[in-house]
Coordinates of C-alpha atoms (C1' of nucleotides) in Angstrom, one line a residue:
Chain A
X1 CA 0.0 0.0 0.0
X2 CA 2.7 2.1 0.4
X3 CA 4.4 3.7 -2.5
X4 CA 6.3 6.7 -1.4
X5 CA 9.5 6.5 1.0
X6 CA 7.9 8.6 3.4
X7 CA 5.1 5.5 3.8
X8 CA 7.3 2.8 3.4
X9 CA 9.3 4.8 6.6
X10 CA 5.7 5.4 8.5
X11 CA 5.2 2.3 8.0
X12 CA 8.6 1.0 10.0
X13 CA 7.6 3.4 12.7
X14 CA 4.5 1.3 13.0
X15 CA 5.7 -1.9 13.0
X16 CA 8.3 -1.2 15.6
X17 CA 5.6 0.8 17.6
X18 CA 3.9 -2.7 17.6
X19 CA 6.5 -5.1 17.9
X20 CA 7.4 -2.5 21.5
X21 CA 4.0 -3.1 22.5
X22 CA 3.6 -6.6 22.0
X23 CA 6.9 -7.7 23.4
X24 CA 5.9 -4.8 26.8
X25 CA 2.7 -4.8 27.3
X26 CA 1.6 -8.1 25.6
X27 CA -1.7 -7.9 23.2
X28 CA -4.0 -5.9 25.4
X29 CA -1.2 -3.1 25.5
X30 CA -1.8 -3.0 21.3
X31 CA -4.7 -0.3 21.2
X32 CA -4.7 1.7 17.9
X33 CA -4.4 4.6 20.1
X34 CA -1.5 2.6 21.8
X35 CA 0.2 2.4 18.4
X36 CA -0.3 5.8 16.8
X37 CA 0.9 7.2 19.8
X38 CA 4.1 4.8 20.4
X39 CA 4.7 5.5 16.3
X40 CA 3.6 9.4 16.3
X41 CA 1.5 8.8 13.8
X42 CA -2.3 10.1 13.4
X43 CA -4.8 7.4 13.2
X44 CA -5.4 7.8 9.2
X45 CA -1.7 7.2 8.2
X46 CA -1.9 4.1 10.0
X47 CA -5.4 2.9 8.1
X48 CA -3.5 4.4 5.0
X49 CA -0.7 1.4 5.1
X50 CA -2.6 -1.4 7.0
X51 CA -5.9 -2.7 6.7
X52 CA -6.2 -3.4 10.0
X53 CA -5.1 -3.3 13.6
X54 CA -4.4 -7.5 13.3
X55 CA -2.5 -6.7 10.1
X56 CA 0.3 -4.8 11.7
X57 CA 0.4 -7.4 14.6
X58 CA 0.4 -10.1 12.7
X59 CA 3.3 -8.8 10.7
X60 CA 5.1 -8.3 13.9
X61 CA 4.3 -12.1 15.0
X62 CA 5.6 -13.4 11.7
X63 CA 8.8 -12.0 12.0
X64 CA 9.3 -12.8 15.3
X65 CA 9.1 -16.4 14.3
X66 CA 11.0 -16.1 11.9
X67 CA 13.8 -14.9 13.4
X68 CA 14.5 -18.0 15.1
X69 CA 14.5 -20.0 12.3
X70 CA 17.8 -21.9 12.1
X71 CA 17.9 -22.5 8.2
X72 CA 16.2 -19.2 7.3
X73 CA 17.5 -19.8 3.7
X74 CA 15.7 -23.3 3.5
X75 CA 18.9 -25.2 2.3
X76 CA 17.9 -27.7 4.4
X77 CA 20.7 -28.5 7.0
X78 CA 18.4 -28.3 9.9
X79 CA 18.1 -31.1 12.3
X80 CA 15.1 -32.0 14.0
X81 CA 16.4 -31.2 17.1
X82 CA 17.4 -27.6 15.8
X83 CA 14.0 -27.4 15.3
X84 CA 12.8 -28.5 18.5
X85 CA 15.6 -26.1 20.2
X86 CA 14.1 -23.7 17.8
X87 CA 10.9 -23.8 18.8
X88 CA 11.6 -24.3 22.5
X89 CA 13.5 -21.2 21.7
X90 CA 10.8 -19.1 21.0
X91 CA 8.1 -20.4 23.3
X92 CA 10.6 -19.8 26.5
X93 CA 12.3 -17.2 25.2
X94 CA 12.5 -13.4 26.7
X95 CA 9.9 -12.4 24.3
X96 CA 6.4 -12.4 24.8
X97 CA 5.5 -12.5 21.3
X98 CA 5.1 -16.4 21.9
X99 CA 2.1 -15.6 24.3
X100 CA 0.6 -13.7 21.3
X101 CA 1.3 -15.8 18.6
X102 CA -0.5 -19.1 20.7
X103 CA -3.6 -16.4 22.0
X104 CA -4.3 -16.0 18.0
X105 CA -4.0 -19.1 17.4
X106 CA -6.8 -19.8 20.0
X107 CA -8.8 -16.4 18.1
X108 CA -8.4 -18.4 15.1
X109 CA -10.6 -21.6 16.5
X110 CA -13.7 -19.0 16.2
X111 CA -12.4 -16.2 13.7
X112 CA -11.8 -17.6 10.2
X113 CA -9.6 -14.9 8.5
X114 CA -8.0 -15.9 11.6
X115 CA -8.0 -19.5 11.3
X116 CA -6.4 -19.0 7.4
X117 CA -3.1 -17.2 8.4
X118 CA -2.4 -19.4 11.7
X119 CA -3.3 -22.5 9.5
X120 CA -0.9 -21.5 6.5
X121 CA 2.0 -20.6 9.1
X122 CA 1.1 -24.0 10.3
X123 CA 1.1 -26.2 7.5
X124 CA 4.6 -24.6 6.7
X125 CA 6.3 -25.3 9.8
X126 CA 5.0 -29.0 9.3
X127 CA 6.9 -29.3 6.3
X128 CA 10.3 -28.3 7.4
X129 CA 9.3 -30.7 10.5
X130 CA 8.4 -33.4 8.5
X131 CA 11.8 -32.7 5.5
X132 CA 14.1 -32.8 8.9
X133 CA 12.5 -36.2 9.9
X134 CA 12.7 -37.9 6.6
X135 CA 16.8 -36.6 6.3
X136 CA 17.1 -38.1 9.8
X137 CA 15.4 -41.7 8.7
X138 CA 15.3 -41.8 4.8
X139 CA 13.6 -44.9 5.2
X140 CA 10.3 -42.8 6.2
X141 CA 7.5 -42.6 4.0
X142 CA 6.6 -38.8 3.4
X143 CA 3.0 -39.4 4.9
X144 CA 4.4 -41.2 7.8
X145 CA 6.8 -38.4 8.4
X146 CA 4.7 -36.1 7.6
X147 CA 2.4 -37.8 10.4
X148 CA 5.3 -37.6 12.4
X149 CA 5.5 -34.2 12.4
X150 CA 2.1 -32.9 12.9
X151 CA 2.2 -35.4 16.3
X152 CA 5.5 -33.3 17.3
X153 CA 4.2 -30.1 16.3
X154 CA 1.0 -30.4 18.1
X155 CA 3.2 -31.7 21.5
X156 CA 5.2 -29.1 21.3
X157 CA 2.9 -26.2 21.2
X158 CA 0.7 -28.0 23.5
X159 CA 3.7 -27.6 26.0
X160 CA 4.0 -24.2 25.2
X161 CA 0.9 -23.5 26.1
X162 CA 1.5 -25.3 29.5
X163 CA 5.3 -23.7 29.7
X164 CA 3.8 -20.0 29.4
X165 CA 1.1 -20.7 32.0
X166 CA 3.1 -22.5 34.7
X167 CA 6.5 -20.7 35.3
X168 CA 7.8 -24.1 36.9
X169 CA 7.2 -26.0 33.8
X170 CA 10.4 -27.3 32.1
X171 CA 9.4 -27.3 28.5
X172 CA 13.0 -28.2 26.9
X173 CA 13.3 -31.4 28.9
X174 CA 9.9 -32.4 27.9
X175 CA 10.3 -31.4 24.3
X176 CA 13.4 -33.3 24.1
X177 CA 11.7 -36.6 25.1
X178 CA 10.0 -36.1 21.8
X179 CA 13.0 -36.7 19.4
X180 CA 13.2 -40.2 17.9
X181 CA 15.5 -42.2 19.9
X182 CA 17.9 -42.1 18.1
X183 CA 18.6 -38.4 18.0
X184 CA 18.9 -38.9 21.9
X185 CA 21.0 -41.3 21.9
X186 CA 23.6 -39.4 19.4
X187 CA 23.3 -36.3 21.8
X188 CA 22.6 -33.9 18.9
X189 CA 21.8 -29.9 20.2
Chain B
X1 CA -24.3 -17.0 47.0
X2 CA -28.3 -17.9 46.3
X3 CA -29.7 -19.1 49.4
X4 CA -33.1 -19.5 49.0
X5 CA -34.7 -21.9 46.5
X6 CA -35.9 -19.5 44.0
X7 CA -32.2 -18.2 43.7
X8 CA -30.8 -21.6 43.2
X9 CA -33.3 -21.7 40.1
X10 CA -32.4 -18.8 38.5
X11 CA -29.0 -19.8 38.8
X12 CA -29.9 -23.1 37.0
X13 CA -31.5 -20.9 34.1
X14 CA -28.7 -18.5 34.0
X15 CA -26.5 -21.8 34.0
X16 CA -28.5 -23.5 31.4
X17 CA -28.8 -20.1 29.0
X18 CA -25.4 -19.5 29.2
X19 CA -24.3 -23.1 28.1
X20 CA -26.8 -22.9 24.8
X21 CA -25.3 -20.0 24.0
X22 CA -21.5 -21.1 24.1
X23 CA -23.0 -24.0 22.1
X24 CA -25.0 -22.0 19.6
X25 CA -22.8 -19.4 19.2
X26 CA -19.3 -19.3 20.7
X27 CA -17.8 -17.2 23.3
X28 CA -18.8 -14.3 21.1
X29 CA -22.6 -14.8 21.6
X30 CA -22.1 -15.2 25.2
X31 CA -22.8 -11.2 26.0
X32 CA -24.4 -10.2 29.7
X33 CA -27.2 -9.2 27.3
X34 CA -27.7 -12.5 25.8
X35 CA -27.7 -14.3 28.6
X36 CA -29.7 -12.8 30.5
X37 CA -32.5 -12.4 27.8
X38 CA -32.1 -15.9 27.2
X39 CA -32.8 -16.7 31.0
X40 CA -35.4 -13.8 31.2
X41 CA -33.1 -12.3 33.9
X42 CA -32.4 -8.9 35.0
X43 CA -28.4 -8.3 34.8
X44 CA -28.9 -7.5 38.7
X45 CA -30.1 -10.9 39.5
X46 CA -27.4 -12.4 37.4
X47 CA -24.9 -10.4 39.3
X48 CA -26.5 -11.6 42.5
X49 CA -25.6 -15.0 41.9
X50 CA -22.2 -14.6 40.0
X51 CA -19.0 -12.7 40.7
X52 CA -18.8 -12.2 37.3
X53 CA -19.5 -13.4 33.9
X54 CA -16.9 -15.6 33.6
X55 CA -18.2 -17.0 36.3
X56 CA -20.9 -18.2 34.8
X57 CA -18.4 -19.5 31.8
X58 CA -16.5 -21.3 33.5
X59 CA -18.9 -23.1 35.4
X60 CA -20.3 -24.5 32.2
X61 CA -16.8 -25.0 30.5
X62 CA -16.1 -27.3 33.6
X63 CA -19.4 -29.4 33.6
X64 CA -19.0 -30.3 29.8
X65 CA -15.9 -31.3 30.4
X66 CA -16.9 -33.6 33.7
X67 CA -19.8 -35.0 31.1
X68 CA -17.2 -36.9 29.0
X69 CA -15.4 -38.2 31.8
X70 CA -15.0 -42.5 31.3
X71 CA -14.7 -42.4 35.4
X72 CA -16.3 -39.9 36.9
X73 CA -16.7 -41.5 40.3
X74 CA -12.8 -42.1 40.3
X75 CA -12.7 -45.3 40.8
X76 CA -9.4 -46.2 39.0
X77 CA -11.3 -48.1 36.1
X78 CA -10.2 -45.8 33.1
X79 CA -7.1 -47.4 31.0
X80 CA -4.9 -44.6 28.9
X81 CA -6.9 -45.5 25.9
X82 CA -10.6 -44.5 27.6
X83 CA -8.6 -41.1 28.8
X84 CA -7.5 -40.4 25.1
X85 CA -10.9 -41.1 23.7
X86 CA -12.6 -39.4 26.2
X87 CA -10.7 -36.1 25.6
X88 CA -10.7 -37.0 21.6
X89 CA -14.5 -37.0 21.7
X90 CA -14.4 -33.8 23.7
X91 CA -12.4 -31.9 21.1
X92 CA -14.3 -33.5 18.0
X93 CA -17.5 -33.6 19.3
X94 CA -20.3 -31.9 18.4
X95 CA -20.1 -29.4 21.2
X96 CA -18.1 -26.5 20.4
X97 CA -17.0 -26.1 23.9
X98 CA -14.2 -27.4 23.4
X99 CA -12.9 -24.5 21.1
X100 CA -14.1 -22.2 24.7
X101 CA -11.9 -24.2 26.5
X102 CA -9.3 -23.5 24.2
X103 CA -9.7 -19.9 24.1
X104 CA -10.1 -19.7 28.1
X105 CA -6.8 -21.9 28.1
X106 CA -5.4 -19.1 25.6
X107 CA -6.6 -15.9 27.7
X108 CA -5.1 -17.5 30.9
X109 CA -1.4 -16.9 28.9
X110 CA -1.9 -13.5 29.5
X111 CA -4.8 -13.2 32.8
X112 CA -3.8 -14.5 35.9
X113 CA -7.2 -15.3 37.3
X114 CA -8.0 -17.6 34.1
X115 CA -4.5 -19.3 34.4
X116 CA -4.9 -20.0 37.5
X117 CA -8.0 -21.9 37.1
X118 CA -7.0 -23.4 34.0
X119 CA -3.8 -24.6 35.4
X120 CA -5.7 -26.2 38.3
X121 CA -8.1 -28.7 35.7
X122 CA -4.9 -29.5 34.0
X123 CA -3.3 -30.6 36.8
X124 CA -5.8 -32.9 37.6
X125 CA -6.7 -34.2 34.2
X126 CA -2.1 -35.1 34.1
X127 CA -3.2 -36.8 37.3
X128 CA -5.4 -39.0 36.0
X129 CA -3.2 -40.1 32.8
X130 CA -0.5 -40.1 35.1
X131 CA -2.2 -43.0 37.3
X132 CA -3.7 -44.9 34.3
X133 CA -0.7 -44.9 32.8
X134 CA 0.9 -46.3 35.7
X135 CA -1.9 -49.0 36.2
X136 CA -0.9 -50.0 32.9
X137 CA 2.9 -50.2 33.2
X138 CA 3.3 -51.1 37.0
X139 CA 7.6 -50.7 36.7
X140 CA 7.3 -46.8 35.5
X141 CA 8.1 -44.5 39.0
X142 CA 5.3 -41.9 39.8
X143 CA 7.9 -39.3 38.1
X144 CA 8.2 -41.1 35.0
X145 CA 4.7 -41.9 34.6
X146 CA 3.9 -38.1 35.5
X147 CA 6.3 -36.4 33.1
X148 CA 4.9 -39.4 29.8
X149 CA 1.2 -37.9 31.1
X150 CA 2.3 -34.0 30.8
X151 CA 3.8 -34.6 27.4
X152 CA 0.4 -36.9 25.7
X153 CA -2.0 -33.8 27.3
X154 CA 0.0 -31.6 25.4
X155 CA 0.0 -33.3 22.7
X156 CA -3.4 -33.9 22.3
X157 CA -4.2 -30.3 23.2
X158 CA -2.0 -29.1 20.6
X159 CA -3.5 -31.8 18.1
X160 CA -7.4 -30.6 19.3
X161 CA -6.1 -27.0 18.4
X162 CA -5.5 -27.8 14.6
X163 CA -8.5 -30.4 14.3
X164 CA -10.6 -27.1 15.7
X165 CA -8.8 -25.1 13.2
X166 CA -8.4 -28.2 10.3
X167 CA -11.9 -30.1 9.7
X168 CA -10.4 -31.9 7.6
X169 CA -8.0 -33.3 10.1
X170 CA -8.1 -36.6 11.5
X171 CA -7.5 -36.2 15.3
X172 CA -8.1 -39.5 16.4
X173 CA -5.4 -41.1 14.1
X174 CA -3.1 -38.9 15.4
X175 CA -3.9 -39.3 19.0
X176 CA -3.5 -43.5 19.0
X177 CA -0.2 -43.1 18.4
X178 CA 0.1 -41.9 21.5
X179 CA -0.4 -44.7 23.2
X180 CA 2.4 -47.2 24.2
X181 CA 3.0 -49.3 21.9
X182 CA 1.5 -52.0 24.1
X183 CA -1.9 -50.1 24.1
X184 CA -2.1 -50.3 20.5
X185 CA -1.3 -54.1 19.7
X186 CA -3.2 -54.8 21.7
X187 CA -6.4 -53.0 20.0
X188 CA -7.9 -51.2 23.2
X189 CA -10.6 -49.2 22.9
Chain C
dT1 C1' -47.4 -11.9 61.8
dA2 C1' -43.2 -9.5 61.8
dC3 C1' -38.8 -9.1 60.5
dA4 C1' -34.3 -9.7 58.3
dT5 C1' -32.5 -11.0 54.4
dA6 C1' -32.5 -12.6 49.6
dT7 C1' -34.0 -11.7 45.1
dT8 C1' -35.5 -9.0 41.2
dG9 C1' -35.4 -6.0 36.9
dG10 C1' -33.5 -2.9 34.1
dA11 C1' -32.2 1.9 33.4
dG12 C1' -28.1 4.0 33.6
dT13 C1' -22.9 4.5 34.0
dG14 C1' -18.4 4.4 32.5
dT15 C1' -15.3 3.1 29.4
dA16 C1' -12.9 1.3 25.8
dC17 C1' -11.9 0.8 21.2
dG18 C1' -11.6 0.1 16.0
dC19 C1' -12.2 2.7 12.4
dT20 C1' -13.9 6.7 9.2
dC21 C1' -13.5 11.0 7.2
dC22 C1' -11.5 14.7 5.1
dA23 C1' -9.1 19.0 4.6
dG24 C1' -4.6 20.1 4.3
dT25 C1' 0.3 18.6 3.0
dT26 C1' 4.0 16.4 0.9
dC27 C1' 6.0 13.6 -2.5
dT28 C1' 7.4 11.9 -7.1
dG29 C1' 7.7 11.6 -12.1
dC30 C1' 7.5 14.1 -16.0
Chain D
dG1 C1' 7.1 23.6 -11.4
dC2 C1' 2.9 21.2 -12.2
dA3 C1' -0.5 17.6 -11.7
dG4 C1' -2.1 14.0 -9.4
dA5 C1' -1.5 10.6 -6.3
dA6 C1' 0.1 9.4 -1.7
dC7 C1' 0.4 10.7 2.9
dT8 C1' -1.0 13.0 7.3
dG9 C1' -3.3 14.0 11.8
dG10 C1' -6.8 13.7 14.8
dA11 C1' -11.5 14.9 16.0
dG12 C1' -15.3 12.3 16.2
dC13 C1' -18.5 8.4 15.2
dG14 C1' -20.8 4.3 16.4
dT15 C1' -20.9 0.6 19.0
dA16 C1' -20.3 -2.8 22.3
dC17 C1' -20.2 -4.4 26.8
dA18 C1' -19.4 -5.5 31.8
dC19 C1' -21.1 -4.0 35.7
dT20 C1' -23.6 -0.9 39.4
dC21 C1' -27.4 0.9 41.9
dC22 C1' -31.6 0.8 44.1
dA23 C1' -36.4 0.8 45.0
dA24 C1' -39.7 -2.7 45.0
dT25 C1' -40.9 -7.4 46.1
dA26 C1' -40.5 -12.2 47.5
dT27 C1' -38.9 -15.6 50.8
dG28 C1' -38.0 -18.1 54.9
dT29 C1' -37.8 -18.1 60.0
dA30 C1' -39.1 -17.5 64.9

DNA sequence: TACATATTGGAGTGTACGCTCCAGTTCTGC
DNA sequence: GCAGAACTGGAGCGTACACTCCAATATGTA
């Protein structure tokens, strides 16, 4: 939507207004007001780069993910336990953003526009899962890997879930019972 | 809070219009308004009887819940397999309460109050995998057996996440194999 | 029956918030 | 330096919603 520098700059302003939000005040602290004021920015500017509030935070979210990523060029040399560590990584992590990215995922269990972007993210995540699992064990089927992974996925953000709720909760020694044996046994991460 | 018997009636109708709302129409539907149209209730009445709204949610959340239980007298009859199903047909069933408990579970990531009493049904439901599992496999320690419970209800919570999200996705053949291996040779269930 | 207490309805309060509107201004390409 | 599109701020709109207040009434008890 932006076309001029000036918007493509406003719209920086706004993301990083966001993403200081999020990570300080968690997603009640994302008002519009909250954001226009954090970015200096009048309430129309912000409407004149996003089409919503959700777009800007779910911008934010994305990236955050992202940014643990530990093959962000997709050449493929991650291990399934990078991905668990990864993942862990993120959940327990210093940023809050995790808190926001599982709350949307439980606004996407009503909210369909909703549902679409957490399920894409999703299915995506899946697939790296399930290419990691099938360079671990080559004798693995794709749908059984691909099985594999949605199982793994699902633990693991169910412990999240848990891990964010109950401070005591120690989500990498429970995520690590979840690697095939024998990446426990070889001691990979 | 209602003493008198017309009190404990109205709280039955407030009870019983709240959970065909959360079942007709989500946790959006479920306004003060609506409910207490729907039980021909003033909103004083309603706060005569409740603390707060959420009150009222919760209560309902919790029976549904209690409804699927395979043992609800706690008699140590339920193997792993009855436990899974029982929380399988929770999450697939045709109530959409689940996806409420699901976004309560969400909103406690960031409320206190919600955790609190989110964290306290999860901590029994680990208990009772936890027990099964150990009636099942008499060598594993109370430990073992505990931390194999944590990581299964996570797993199927995270897999009753994208079945809310997926329809097309098969929770239950994802959730057998969960089970020890000796659970599913031996076809229970 | 008399009394204390519970119950009732629903108008009203306070607040929060996403978003629209639009007149004025900057920007960029030509 | 001009035209036209992009950008800007921010007042204000519309709405939604949980909860309070309180006078009137019903209920149970001694």
């Amino acid at each position: 939507m932006a076309r001029y520098r000036v918007g493509l700059e406003t719209r920086e302003r706004i993301l990083a207004a966001t993403r200081r939000l999020l990570s300080e005040q968690g997603i009640e602290g994302v008002t519009l007001k909250a954001i226009t004021a954090q970015a200096r920015v009048g309430a129309g500017s912000f409407y004149n780069l996003f089409d919503s509030k959700d777009d800007a935070v779910f911008e934010v979210v994305r990236e955050t993910i992202d940014a643990v990523d530990p093959d962000p060029a997709g050449a493929g040399t991650d291990t399934l336990a990078d991905l668990v560590d990864a993942f862990v990584a993120f959940m327990t992590g210093s940023s809050p953003i995790a808190r926001i990215y599982l709350q949307l995922a439980g606004r996407g269990l009503t909210d369909a526009a909703v549902a679409a972007r957490v399920l894409r993210s999703h299915r995506r995540r899946v697939e790296r899962f399930s290419d990691a699992w099938q360079r671990e064990d080559p004798s693995l089927s794709e749908a059984e890997a691909e099985l594999l992974a949605e199982t793994m996925l699902a633990a693991l953000t169910g412990l999240g879930m848990t891990a964010l709720m109950d401070p005591r909760f120690d989500m990498r020694a429970h995520a690590r019972r979840l690697l095939p044996e024998a990446a426990m046994v070889s001691g990979r991460g």
